[in-house]
């Protein structure tokens, strides 16, 4: 539990509100501090309890601990959403999608600025508009996401970028 992870939670809640306003969002935190990010066993137990309470899908922002959530989703026959990198292949048919942080794009931009002689030290911030954050669709989850679902997600992206909807 941390301010960064709470921002993930707020974003997830807002996404749920946009597509299913009456849905109930269950929240559990593995713990505080960096050790929580590697506690797969705790994430597994918390996730099992959420699925037993009726959760349809769970989104983790828990790094390695998220593998516990994915295992619980697979056992429950329901869905998980991965984070940071594409985790769709961890449990095909179970991982609905993965929220991607394209650190590779930031790295490329930094390297490109060095090559162009325009490097300035500092933080490179990428967001939704430049696909610095995104979601993964591939051979492991494509059959889970209908064209209508993908069109709705893209419409939400466009509406957000146009200022028509807020995430807060």
Short mmCIF file of C-alpha atoms in Angstrom, two decimals, residues 9-162:
data_model
loop_
_atom_site.label_atom_id
_atom_site.label_comp_id
_atom_site.label_asym_id
_atom_site.label_seq_id
_atom_site.Cartn_x
_atom_site.Cartn_y
_atom_site.Cartn_z
CA UNK A 9 -6.46 1.74 -7.66
CA UNK A 10 -8.16 5.06 -8.47
CA UNK A 11 -7.53 4.56 -12.18
CA UNK A 12 -8.92 1.04 -12.06
CA UNK A 13 -12.00 2.20 -10.14
CA UNK A 14 -12.62 4.95 -12.67
CA UNK A 15 -12.32 2.50 -15.54
CA UNK A 16 -14.83 0.20 -13.88
CA UNK A 17 -17.21 3.14 -13.33
CA UNK A 18 -17.04 4.01 -17.02
CA UNK A 19 -18.06 0.56 -18.23
CA UNK A 20 -20.08 -0.88 -15.37
CA UNK A 21 -21.16 1.87 -12.94
CA UNK A 22 -22.90 -0.45 -10.46
CA UNK A 23 -20.01 -2.91 -10.16
CA UNK A 24 -18.47 -3.38 -6.74
CA UNK A 25 -14.69 -3.05 -6.57
CA UNK A 26 -12.95 -5.08 -3.88
CA UNK A 27 -9.55 -3.84 -2.74
CA UNK A 28 -6.86 -5.72 -0.89
CA UNK A 29 -3.25 -4.72 -0.35
CA UNK A 30 -0.50 -7.31 0.02
CA UNK A 31 1.32 -5.05 2.47
CA UNK A 32 3.51 -2.00 2.79
CA UNK A 33 7.08 -1.55 1.71
CA UNK A 34 9.05 -3.16 -1.05
CA UNK A 35 8.82 -6.70 0.36
CA UNK A 36 5.08 -6.73 -0.44
CA UNK A 37 5.90 -6.68 -4.16
CA UNK A 38 7.45 -10.15 -3.95
CA UNK A 39 4.96 -11.82 -1.60
CA UNK A 40 3.26 -14.19 -4.05
CA UNK A 41 1.79 -16.32 -1.25
CA UNK A 42 0.01 -13.37 0.38
CA UNK A 43 -1.26 -12.12 -2.99
CA UNK A 44 -2.54 -15.62 -3.75
CA UNK A 45 -4.47 -15.87 -0.48
CA UNK A 46 -5.96 -12.37 -0.79
CA UNK A 47 -6.95 -13.06 -4.39
CA UNK A 48 -8.53 -16.41 -3.56
CA UNK A 49 -10.67 -14.63 -0.98
CA UNK A 50 -11.74 -11.96 -3.49
CA UNK A 51 -12.65 -14.56 -6.11
CA UNK A 52 -14.56 -16.52 -3.46
CA UNK A 53 -16.44 -13.31 -2.63
CA UNK A 54 -17.54 -13.07 -6.26
CA UNK A 55 -14.88 -11.04 -8.03
CA UNK A 56 -15.02 -11.50 -11.81
CA UNK A 57 -11.62 -10.00 -12.53
CA UNK A 58 -8.73 -8.73 -10.42
CA UNK A 59 -6.09 -6.20 -11.38
CA UNK A 60 -2.78 -6.31 -9.62
CA UNK A 61 -0.16 -3.61 -9.33
CA UNK A 62 2.06 -5.89 -7.33
CA UNK A 63 5.04 -6.80 -9.49
CA UNK A 64 6.14 -10.38 -8.70
CA UNK A 65 3.41 -10.80 -6.08
CA UNK A 66 0.93 -10.50 -8.94
CA UNK A 67 1.82 -14.02 -10.03
CA UNK A 68 -0.03 -15.19 -6.92
CA UNK A 69 -3.12 -13.31 -8.08
CA UNK A 70 -2.85 -14.81 -11.57
CA UNK A 71 -2.55 -18.32 -10.11
CA UNK A 72 -5.66 -17.72 -7.97
CA UNK A 73 -7.58 -16.44 -11.02
CA UNK A 74 -6.62 -19.50 -13.04
CA UNK A 75 -7.73 -21.84 -10.24
CA UNK A 76 -11.03 -19.92 -9.87
CA UNK A 77 -11.66 -20.02 -13.62
CA UNK A 78 -11.94 -16.25 -13.80
CA UNK A 79 -9.75 -13.37 -14.94
CA UNK A 80 -6.72 -11.35 -13.92
CA UNK A 81 -5.14 -8.21 -15.34
CA UNK A 82 -1.36 -8.10 -15.38
CA UNK A 83 0.80 -5.03 -14.89
CA UNK A 84 4.05 -3.36 -16.01
CA UNK A 85 4.91 -5.80 -18.79
CA UNK A 86 2.81 -8.10 -20.94
CA UNK A 87 1.76 -10.97 -18.67
CA UNK A 88 -0.87 -12.37 -21.03
CA UNK A 89 1.24 -15.45 -21.69
CA UNK A 90 1.62 -16.30 -17.99
CA UNK A 91 -1.83 -17.89 -18.01
CA UNK A 92 -3.42 -17.70 -21.47
CA UNK A 93 -7.21 -17.53 -21.21
CA UNK A 94 -6.93 -16.20 -17.66
CA UNK A 95 -5.00 -12.96 -18.08
CA UNK A 96 -7.59 -10.69 -19.68
CA UNK A 97 -4.95 -8.10 -20.57
CA UNK A 98 -1.92 -6.41 -19.08
CA UNK A 99 -1.42 -2.75 -18.25
CA UNK A 100 1.85 -1.82 -19.89
CA UNK A 101 4.41 0.76 -18.84
CA UNK A 102 6.51 1.39 -21.91
CA UNK A 103 9.82 2.10 -20.21
CA UNK A 104 11.34 0.99 -23.52
CA UNK A 105 9.90 4.09 -25.21
CA UNK A 106 11.35 6.38 -22.56
CA UNK A 107 14.72 4.65 -22.90
CA UNK A 108 14.57 4.96 -26.68
CA UNK A 109 13.74 8.67 -26.46
CA UNK A 110 16.62 9.27 -24.07
CA UNK A 111 19.05 7.37 -26.33
CA UNK A 112 17.70 9.20 -29.38
CA UNK A 113 18.30 12.56 -27.68
CA UNK A 114 21.94 11.54 -27.02
CA UNK A 115 22.44 10.57 -30.67
CA UNK A 116 20.89 13.87 -31.78
CA UNK A 117 23.07 15.86 -29.37
CA UNK A 118 20.00 17.13 -27.53
CA UNK A 119 20.23 15.14 -24.29
CA UNK A 120 19.11 16.89 -21.11
CA UNK A 121 19.19 14.94 -17.85
CA UNK A 122 15.89 14.57 -16.07
CA UNK A 123 12.71 12.61 -16.01
CA UNK A 124 10.93 11.54 -19.17
CA UNK A 125 7.19 11.32 -18.62
CA UNK A 126 5.08 9.40 -21.10
CA UNK A 127 1.37 8.90 -20.81
CA UNK A 128 -1.69 7.71 -22.61
CA UNK A 129 -1.39 10.19 -25.48
CA UNK A 130 1.99 8.84 -26.59
CA UNK A 131 1.32 5.22 -25.62
CA UNK A 132 3.72 5.40 -22.68
CA UNK A 133 1.02 3.40 -20.93
CA UNK A 134 -1.16 0.98 -22.80
CA UNK A 135 -2.82 -2.41 -22.65
CA UNK A 136 -1.72 -5.64 -24.29
CA UNK A 137 -3.56 -7.58 -26.95
CA UNK A 138 -1.86 -10.63 -28.42
CA UNK A 139 -2.37 -14.28 -29.29
CA UNK A 140 -2.86 -15.15 -25.60
CA UNK A 141 -5.88 -12.90 -24.97
CA UNK A 142 -7.26 -11.81 -28.35
CA UNK A 143 -10.12 -14.33 -28.13
CA UNK A 144 -11.14 -12.88 -24.75
CA UNK A 145 -11.57 -9.33 -26.06
CA UNK A 146 -14.36 -8.84 -28.57
CA UNK A 147 -14.13 -6.14 -31.23
CA UNK A 148 -16.87 -4.28 -29.32
CA UNK A 149 -14.81 -4.32 -26.11
CA UNK A 150 -11.69 -3.10 -27.90
CA UNK A 151 -13.71 -0.37 -29.65
CA UNK A 152 -15.10 0.77 -26.29
CA UNK A 153 -11.62 0.90 -24.74
CA UNK A 154 -10.32 2.94 -27.67
CA UNK A 155 -13.33 5.29 -27.43
CA UNK A 156 -12.61 5.84 -23.73
CA UNK A 157 -8.97 6.59 -24.62
CA UNK A 158 -10.07 9.13 -27.26
CA UNK A 159 -12.61 10.73 -24.92
CA UNK A 160 -10.02 11.04 -22.16
CA UNK A 161 -7.43 12.57 -24.49
CA UNK A 162 -10.07 15.00 -25.81
#
